[in-house]
Tab-separated table of C-alpha atoms in Angstrom:
chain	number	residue	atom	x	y	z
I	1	UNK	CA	0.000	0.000	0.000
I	2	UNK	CA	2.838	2.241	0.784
I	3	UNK	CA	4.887	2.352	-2.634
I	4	UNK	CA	1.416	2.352	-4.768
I	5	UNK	CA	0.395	6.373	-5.258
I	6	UNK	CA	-2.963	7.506	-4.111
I	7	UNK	CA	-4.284	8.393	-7.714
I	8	UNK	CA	-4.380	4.542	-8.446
I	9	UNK	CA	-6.175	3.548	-5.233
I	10	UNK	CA	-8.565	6.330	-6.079
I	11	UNK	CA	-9.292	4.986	-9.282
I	12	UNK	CA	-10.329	1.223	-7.524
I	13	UNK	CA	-14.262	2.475	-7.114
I	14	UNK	CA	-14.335	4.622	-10.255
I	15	UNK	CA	-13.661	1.434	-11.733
I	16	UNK	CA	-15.871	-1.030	-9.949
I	17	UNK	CA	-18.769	1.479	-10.137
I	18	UNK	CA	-18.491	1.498	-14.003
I	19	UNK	CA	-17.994	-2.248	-14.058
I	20	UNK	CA	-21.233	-2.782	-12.535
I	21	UNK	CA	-22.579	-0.132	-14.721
I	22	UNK	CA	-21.653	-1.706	-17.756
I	23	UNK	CA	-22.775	-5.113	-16.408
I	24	UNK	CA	-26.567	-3.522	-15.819
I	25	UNK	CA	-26.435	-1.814	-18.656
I	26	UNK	CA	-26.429	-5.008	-20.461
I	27	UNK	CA	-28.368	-7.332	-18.465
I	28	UNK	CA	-30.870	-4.520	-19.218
I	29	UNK	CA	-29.878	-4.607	-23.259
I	30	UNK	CA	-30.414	-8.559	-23.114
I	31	UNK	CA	-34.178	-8.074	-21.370
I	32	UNK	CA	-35.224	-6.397	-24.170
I	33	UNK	CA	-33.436	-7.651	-27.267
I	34	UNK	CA	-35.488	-11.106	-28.320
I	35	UNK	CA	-33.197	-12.311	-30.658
I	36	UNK	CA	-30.979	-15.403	-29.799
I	37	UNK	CA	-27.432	-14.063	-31.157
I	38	UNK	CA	-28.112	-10.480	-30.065
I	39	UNK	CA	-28.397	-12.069	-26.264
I	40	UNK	CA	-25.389	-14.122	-27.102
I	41	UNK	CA	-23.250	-10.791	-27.842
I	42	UNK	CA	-24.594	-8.896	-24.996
I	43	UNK	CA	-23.646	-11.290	-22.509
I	44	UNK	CA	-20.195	-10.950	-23.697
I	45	UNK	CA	-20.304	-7.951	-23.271
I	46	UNK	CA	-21.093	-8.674	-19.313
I	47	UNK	CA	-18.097	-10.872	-19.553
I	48	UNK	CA	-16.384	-7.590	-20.602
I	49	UNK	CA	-17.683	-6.114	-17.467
I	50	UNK	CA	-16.550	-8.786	-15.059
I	51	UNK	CA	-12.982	-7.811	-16.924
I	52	UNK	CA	-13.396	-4.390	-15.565
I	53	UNK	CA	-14.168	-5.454	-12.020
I	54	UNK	CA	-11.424	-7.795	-11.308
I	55	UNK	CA	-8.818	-5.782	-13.270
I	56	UNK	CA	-9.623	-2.909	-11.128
I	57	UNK	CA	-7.980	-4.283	-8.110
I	58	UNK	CA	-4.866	-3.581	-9.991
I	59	UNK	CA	-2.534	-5.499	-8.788
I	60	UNK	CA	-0.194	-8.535	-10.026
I	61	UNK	CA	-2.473	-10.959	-8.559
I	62	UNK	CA	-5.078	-9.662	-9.898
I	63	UNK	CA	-3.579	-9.716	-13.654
I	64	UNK	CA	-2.971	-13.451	-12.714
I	65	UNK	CA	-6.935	-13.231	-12.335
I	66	UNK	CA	-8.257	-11.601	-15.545
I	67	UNK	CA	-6.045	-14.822	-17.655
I	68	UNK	CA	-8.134	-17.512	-16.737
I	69	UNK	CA	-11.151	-15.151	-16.742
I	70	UNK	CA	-10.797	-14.138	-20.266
I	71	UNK	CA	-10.168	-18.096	-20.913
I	72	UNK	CA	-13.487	-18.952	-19.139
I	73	UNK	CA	-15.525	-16.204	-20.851
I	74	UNK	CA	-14.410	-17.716	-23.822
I	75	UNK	CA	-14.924	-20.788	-23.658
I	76	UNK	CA	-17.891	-20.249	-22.264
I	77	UNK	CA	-18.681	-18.425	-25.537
I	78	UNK	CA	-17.515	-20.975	-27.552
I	79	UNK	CA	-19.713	-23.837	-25.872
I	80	UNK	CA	-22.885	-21.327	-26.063
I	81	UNK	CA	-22.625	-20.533	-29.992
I	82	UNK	CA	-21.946	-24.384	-30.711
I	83	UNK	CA	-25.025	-25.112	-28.795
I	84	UNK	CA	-27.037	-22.521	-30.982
I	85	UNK	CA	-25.607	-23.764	-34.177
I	86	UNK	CA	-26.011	-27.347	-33.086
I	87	UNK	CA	-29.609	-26.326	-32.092
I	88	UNK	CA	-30.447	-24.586	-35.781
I	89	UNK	CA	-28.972	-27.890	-37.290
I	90	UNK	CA	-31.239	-30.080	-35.875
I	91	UNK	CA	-33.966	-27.753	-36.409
I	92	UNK	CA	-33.195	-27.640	-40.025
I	93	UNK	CA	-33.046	-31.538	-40.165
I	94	UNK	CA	-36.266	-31.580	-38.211
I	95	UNK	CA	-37.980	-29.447	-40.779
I	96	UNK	CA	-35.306	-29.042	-44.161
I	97	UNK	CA	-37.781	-26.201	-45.428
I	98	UNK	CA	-37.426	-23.953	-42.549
I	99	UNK	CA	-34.434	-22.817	-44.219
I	100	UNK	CA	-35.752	-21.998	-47.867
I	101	UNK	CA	-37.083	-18.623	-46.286
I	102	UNK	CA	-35.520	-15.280	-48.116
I	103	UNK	CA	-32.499	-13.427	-46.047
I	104	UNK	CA	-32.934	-10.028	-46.078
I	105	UNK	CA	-30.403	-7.794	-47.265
I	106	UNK	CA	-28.665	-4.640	-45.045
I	107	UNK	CA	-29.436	-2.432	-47.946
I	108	UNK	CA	-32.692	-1.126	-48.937
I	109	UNK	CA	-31.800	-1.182	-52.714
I	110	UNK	CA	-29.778	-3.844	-55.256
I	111	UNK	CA	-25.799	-2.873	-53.742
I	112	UNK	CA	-23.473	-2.171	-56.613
I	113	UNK	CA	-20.524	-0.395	-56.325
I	114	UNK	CA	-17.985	-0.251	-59.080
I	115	UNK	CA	-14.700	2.114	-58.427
I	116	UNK	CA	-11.872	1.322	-59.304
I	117	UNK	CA	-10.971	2.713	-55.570
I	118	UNK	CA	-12.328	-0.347	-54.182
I	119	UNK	CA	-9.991	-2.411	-56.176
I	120	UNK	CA	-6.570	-0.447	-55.793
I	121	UNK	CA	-6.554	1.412	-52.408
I	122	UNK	CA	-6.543	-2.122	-50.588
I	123	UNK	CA	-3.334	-3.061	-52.024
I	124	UNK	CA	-1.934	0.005	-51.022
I	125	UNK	CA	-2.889	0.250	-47.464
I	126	UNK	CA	-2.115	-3.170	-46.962
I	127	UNK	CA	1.224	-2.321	-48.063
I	128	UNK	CA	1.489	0.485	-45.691
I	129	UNK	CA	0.562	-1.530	-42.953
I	130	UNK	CA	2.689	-4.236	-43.571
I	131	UNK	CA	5.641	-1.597	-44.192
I	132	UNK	CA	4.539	-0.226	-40.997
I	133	UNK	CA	4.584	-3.398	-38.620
I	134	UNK	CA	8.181	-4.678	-40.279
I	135	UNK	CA	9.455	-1.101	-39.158
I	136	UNK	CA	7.565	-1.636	-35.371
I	137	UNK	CA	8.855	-5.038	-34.919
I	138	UNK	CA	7.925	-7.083	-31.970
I	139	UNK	CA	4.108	-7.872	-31.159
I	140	UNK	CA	2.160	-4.087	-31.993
I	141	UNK	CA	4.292	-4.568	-35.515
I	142	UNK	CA	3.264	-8.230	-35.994
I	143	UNK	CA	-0.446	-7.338	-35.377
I	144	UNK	CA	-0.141	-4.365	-37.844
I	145	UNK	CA	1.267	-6.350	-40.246
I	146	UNK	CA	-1.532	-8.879	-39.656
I	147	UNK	CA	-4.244	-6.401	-39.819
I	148	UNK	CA	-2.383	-5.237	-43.219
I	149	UNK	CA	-2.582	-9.337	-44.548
I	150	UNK	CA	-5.659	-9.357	-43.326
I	151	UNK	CA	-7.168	-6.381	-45.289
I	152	UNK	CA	-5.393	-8.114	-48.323
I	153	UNK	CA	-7.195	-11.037	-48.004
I	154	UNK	CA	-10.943	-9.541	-47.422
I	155	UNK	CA	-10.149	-7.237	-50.772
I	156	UNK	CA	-9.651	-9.919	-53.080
I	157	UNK	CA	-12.494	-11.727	-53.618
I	158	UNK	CA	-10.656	-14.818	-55.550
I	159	UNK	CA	-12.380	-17.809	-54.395
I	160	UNK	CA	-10.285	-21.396	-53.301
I	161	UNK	CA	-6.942	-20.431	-51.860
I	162	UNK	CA	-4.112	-22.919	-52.767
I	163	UNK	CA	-3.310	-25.028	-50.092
I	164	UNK	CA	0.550	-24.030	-51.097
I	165	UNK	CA	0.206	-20.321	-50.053
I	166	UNK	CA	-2.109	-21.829	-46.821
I	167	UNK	CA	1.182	-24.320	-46.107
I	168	UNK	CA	3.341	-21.341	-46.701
I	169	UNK	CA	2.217	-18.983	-44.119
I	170	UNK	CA	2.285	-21.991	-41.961
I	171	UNK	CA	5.770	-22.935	-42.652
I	172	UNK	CA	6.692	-18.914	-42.223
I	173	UNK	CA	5.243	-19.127	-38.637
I	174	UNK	CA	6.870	-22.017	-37.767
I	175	UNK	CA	10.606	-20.645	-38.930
I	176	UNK	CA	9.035	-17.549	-36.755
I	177	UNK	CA	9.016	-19.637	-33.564
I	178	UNK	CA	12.226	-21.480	-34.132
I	179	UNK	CA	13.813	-17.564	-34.488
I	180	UNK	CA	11.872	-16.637	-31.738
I	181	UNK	CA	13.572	-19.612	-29.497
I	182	UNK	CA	17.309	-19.184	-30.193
I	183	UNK	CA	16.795	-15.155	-29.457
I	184	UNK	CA	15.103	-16.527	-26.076
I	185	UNK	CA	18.192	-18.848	-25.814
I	186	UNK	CA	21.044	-15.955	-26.515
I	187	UNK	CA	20.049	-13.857	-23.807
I	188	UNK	CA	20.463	-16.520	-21.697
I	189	UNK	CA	23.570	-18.401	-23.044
I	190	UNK	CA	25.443	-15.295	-24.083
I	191	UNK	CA	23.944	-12.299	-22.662
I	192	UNK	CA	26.695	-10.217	-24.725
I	193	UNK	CA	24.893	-10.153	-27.905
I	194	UNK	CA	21.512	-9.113	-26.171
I	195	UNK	CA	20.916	-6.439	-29.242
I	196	UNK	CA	21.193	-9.430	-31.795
I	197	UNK	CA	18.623	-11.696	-29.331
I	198	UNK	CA	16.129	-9.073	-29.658
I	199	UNK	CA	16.710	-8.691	-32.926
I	200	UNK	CA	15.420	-11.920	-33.296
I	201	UNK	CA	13.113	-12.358	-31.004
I	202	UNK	CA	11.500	-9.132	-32.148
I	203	UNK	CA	11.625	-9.853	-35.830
I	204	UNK	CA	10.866	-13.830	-34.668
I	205	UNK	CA	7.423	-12.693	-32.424
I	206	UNK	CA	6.355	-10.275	-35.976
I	207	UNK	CA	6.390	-13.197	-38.301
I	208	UNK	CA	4.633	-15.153	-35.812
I	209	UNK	CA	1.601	-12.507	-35.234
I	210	UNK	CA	1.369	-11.570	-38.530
I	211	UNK	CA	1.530	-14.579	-39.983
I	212	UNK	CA	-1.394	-16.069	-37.256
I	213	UNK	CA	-3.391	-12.760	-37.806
I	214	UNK	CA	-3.151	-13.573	-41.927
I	215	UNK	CA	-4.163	-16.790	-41.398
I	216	UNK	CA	-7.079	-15.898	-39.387
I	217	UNK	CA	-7.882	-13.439	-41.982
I	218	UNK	CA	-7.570	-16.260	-45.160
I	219	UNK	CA	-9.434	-18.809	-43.183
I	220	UNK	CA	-12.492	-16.194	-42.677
I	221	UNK	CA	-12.789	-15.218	-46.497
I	222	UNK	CA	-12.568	-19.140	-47.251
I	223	UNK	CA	-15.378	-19.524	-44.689
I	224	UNK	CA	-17.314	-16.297	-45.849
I	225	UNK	CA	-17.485	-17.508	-49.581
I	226	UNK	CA	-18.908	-20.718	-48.829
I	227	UNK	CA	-22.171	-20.133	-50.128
E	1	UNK	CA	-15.725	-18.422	11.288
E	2	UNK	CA	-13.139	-20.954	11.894
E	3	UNK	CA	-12.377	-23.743	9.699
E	4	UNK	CA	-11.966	-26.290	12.625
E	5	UNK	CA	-15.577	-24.928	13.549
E	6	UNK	CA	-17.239	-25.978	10.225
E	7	UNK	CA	-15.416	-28.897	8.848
E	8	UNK	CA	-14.257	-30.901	11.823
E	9	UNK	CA	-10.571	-31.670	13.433
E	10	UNK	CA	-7.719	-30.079	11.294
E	11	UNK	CA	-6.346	-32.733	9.907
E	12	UNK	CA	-3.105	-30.920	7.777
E	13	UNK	CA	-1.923	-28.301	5.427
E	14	UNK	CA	-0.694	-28.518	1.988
E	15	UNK	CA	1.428	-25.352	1.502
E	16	UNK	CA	1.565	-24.702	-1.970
E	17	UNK	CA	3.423	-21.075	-1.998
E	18	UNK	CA	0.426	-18.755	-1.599
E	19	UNK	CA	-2.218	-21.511	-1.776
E	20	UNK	CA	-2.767	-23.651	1.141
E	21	UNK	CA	-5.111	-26.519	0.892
E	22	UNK	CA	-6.298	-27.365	3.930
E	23	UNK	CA	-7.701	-30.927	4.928
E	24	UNK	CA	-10.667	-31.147	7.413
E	25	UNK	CA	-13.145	-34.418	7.333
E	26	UNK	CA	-15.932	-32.322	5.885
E	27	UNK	CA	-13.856	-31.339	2.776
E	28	UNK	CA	-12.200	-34.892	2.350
E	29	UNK	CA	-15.581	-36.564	2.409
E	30	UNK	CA	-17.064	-34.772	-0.206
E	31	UNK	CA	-13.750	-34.918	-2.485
E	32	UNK	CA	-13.978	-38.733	-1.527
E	33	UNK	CA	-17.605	-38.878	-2.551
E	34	UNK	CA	-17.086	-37.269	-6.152
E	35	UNK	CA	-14.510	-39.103	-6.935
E	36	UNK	CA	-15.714	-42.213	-6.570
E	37	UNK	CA	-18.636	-41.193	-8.166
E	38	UNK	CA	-16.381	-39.990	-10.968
E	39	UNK	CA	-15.132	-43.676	-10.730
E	40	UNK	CA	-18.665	-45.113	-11.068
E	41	UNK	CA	-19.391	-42.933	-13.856
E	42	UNK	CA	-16.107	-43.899	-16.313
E	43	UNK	CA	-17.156	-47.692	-16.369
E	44	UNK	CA	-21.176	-47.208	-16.649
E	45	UNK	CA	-22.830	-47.853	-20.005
E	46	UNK	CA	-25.546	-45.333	-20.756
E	47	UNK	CA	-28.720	-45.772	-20.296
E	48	UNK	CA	-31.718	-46.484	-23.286
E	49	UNK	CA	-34.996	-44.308	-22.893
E	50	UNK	CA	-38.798	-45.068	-24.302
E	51	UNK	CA	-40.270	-41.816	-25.754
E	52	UNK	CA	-43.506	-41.837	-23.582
E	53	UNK	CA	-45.240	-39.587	-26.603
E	54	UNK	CA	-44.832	-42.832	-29.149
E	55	UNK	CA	-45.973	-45.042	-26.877
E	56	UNK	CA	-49.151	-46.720	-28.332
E	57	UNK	CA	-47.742	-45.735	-31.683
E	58	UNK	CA	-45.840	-48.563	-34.381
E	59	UNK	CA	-42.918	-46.284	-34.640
E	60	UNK	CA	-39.738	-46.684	-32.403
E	61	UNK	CA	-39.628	-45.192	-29.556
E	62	UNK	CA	-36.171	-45.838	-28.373
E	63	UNK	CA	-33.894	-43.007	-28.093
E	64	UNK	CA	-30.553	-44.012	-27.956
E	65	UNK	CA	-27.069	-42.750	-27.586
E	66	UNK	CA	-24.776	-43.519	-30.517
E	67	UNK	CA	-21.071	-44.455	-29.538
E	68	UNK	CA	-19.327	-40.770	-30.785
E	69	UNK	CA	-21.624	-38.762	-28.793
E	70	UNK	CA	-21.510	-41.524	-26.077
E	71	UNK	CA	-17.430	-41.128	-25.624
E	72	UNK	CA	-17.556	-37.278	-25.266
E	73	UNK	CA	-20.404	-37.241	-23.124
E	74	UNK	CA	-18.284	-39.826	-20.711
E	75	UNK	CA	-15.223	-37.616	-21.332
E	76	UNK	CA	-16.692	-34.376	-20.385
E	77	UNK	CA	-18.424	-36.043	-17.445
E	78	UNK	CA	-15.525	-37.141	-16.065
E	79	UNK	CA	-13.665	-34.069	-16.267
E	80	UNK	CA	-16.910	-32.438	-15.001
E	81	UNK	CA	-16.558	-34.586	-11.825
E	82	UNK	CA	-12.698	-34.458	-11.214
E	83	UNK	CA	-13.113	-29.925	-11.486
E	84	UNK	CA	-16.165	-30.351	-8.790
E	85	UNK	CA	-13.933	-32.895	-6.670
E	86	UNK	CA	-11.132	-30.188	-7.287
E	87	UNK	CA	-13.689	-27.254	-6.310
E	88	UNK	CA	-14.117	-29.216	-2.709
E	89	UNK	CA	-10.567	-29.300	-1.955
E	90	UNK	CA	-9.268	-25.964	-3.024
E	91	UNK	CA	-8.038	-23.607	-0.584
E	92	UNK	CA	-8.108	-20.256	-2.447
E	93	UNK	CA	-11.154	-18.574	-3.037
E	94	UNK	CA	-10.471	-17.328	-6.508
E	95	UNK	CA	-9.650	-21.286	-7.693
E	96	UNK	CA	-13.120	-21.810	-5.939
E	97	UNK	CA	-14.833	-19.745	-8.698
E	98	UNK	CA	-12.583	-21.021	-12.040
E	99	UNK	CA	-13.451	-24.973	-10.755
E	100	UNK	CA	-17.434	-23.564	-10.788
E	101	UNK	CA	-17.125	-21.951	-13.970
E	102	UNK	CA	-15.184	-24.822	-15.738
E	103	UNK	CA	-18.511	-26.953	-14.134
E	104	UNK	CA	-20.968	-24.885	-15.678
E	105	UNK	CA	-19.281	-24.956	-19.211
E	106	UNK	CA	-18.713	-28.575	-18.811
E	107	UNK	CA	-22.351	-28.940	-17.838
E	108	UNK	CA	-23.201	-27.337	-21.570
E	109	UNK	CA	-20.827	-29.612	-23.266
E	110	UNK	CA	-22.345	-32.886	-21.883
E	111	UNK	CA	-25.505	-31.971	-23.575
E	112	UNK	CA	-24.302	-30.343	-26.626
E	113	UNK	CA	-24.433	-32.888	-29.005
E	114	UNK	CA	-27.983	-34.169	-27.739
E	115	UNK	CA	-30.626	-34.600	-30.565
E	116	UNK	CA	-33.548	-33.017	-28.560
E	117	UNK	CA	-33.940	-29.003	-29.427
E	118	UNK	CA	-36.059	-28.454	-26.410
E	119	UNK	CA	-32.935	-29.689	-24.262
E	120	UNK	CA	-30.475	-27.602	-26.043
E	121	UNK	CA	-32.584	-24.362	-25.857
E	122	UNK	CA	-31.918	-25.091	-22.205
E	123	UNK	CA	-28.565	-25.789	-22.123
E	124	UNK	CA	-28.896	-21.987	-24.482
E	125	UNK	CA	-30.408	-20.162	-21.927
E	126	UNK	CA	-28.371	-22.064	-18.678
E	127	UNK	CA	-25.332	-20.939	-20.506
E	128	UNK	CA	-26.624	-17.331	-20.931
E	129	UNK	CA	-27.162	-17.599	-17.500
E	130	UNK	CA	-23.937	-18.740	-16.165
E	131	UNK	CA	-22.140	-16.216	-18.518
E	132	UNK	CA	-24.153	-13.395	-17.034
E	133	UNK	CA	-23.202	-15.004	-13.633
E	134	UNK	CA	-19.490	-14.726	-14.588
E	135	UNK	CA	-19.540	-10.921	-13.768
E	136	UNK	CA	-21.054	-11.135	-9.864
E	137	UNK	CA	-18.895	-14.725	-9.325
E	138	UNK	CA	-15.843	-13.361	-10.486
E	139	UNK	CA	-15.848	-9.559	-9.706
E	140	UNK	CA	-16.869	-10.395	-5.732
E	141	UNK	CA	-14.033	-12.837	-5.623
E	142	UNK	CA	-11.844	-9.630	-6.746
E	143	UNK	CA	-13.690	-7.409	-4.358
E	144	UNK	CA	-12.852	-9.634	-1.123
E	145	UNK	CA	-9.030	-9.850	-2.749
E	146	UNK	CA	-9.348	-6.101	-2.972
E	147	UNK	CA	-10.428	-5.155	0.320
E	148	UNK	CA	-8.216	-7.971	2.384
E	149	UNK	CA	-5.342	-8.820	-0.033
E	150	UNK	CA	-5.492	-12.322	0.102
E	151	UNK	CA	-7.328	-15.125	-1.886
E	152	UNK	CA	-6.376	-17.876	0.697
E	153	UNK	CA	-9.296	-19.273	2.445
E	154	UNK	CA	-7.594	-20.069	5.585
E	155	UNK	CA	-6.146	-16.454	6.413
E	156	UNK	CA	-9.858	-15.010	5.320
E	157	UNK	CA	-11.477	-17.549	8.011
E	158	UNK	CA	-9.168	-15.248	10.710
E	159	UNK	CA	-10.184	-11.708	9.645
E	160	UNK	CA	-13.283	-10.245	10.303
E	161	UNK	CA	-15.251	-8.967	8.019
E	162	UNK	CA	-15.883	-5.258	6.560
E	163	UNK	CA	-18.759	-3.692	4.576
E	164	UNK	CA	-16.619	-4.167	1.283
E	165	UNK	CA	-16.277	-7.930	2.133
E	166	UNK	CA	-19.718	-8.131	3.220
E	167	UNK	CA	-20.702	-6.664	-0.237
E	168	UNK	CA	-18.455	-9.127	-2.059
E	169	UNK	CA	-19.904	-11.701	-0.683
E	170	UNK	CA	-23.546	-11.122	-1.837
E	171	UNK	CA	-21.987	-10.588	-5.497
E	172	UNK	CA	-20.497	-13.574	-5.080
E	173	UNK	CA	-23.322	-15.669	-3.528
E	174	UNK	CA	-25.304	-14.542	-6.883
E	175	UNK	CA	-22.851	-15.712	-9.176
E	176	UNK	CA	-22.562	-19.349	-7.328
E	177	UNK	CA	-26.711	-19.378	-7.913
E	178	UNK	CA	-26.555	-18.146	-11.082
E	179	UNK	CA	-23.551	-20.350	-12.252
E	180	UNK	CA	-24.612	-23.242	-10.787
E	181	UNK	CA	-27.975	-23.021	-11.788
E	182	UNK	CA	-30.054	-23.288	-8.480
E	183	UNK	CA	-33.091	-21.193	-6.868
E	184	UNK	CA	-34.004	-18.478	-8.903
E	185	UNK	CA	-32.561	-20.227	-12.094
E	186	UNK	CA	-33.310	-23.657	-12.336
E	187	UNK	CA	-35.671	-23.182	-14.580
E	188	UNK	CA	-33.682	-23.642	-17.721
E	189	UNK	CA	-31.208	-26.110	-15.868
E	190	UNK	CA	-34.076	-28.883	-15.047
E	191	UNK	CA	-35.084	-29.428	-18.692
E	192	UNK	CA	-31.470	-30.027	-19.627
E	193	UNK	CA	-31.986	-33.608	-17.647
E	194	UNK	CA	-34.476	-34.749	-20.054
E	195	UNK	CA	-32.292	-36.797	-22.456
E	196	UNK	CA	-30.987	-39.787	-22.356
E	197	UNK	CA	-27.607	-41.086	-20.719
E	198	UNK	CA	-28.650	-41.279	-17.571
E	199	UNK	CA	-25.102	-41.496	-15.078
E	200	UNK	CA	-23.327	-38.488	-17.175
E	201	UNK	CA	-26.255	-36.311	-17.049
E	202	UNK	CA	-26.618	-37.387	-12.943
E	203	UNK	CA	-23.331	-35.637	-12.538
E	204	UNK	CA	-24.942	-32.159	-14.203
E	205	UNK	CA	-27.200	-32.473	-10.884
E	206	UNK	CA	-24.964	-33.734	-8.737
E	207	UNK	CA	-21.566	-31.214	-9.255
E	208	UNK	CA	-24.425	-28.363	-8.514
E	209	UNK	CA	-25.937	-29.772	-5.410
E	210	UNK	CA	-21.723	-30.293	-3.759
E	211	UNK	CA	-20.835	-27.479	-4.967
E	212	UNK	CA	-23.526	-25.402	-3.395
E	213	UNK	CA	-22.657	-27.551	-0.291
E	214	UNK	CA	-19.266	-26.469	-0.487
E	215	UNK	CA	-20.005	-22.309	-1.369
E	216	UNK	CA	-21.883	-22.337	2.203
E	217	UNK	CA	-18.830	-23.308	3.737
E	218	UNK	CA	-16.569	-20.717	2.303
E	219	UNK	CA	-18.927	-17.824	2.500
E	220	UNK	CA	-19.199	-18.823	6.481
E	221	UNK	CA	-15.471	-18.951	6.546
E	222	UNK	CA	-15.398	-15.322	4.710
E	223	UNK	CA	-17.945	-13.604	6.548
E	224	UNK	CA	-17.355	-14.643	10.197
């Protein structure tokens, strides 16, 4: 108590206060939506709440707390949505014409939207990003990078991915790790070259989140264009 | 209140840094009891139920369990049982409420994969529930580490208690309802028994009813 200054022990109800906040705020969001995967994402968003609480305490403990609480909210999100879809599925095989009905489109009117914009800028700011997160290096770079693959991957509507660019990015993030590894293992066997172990770790831990984030990203558009 | 008070003679300490299990006859017995539950449950075959509704009908009524869904439901039960034996022989409050959550998300996965929808609308809404619960469970178990700066349960038993504790303890005593599915909420949670597989979906029912045993224990411990 004595080393930690007042302004962060003044913050502890502040915090809890808007925790709870948050938390009613949504309980009172999911009493009046009706709609099965609107409740679903409000209640994670009461998950985010009982983030807020237990991070408030603020202390090393309690960041050994919000770990396995994050894990639990999501798996608890995990097990909830499979339910749902495994509910809809049986549904469906109950009664196949249940799901002949029309979807209805976010726009009012027919969507077309031809620019040549649309086609170009992507590639640009992708390259920017990328650019970007090779000059950050280390985790924020990786997950720029990522977001830049990412954006990549959503532009280009090519269906069917080869499975050699899919293997690729794999084998990328697995040479990632292995840099990742010896950079952990040079600090410790020769602490001298410490600038050339974070050199690698750094550039090791950006191949490694941009690489997962792009393949998160690829995966998606191959899901999204099942139809 | 004391420990020796509620669960009988002292019977040893595990010191495990900052954890420290301790070992009184109550806590043992119940540990003992799920386990060998957990036991009975790994070599059972499931059981085969007659759809009352097709009774006087020439269709069959048998609703069985095929051998996929049959494995995982056995899997998850068991884990289900060894995280309710773990939850009543923890020491530390805060592994108190990660054992109860891991129950309630175990408790959707046994019924996952059922083939009745009215069962897995349930398990839907339980699991709304016991997300929603998340947020009172956990943040009180923060709360009483906030306002005494310890999780253990043994050093909580010796202080008394303050408003903030008091008030942690409420949250928390929502989120064991909530998460475990009792009282005010058992609504959803009693349809979820109506499917077949009788011994794995006992231990939905069972890691509830021990682990509410247990909760009354270590709120009296906290707030006395």
């Amino acid at each position: 108590m004595m080393y930690v200054p007042q302004a962060f022990i003044s913050m502890y109800l502040p915090a809890i206060y808007a925790g709870l906040i948050v938390g009613f705020i949504a309980t009172m969001a999911i009493a009046i939506k009706r709609e099965e995967l609107h409740i679903l994402i409000l209640t994670d968003l009461v998950g985010l709440a009982m983030i807020f609480v237990v991070s408030a305490v603020g202390t090393d403990l309690a960041e050994a707390l919000i770990l396995p609480g994050l894990v639990v909210e999501l798996a608890e999100t995990l097990a909830i949505s499979e339910i749902l879809i495994t509910r809809e599925m049986r549904k469906i095989e109950q009664d196949p014409r249940a799901n002949l009905k029309t979807s209805s489109s976010m726009f009012p009117q027919a969507f077309s939207l031809d620019m040549e914009i649309m086609t170009t800028a992507p590639n640009f700011i992708a390259l920017v990003l990328i650019g970007y997160g090779i000059f950050l290096t280390g985790f924020t770079g990786g997950a720029v990078a990522g977001g830049g693959i990412v954006l990549y991957a959503l532009s280009k509507k090519a269906r069917g991915l080869p499975v050699l660019i899919l293997d690729g990015v794999a084998g990328v993030s697995g040479i990632a790790w292995c840099l990742w590894i010896i950079g952990f293992l040079l600090f410790f066997v020769t602490p001298q070259y410490w600038l050339l172990a974070l050199f690698l770790a750094a550039c090791g831990l950006l191949l490694k989140v941009a690489s997962k984030v792009g393949l998160i990203g690829l995966l998606m558009r191959e899901d999204i264009d099942k139809e | 209140m004391d420990i020796v008070t509620l669960g009988g003679n002292l019977l040893g300490t595990i010191p495990l840094g900052d954890i420290v299990l301790y070992l009184t006859p109550f806590n043992l017995f119940l540990f003992a009891v799920l386990l060998g539950f957990t036991a009975l449950i790994a070599f059972s075959k499931p059981e085969t139920q007659i759809e009352a509704a097709k009774f006087n009908t020439l269709g069959v009524a048998e609703v069985k369990v095929d051998e996929k869904e049959f494995k995982q439901r056995r899997f998850l039960s068991v884990i289900c049982g060894i995280a309710s034996a773990g939850a009543m022989i923890t020491g530390d409050l805060f592994n108190f409420t990660l054992f109860m959550a891991l129950v309630g998300i175990l408790n959707i996965g046994i019924v996952s994969a059922v083939k009745q929808t009215s069962v897995l609308n349930s398990a839907f809404n339980y699991g709304l529930i016991a997300m929603m619960c998340s947020l009172p469970l956990f943040g009180g178990a923060a709360i009483i580490l906030a306002a005494t700066g310890t999780l253990s349960l043994s050093v909580l038993s010796q202080m008394s208690a303050s408003p903030m504790v008091v008030f942690g303890a409420i949250l928390m005593l929502i989120g064991i309802l909530g998460e475990s599915g009792v009282a005010p909420f058992f609504a959803s949670k009693a349809e979820m028994f109506r499917t077949p597989g009788s011994p794995f979906i006992v231990i939905i029912h069972l890691s509830s009813l021990f682990i509410i045993v247990r909760a009354v224990e270590i709120l009296l411990l906290v707030l006395w």
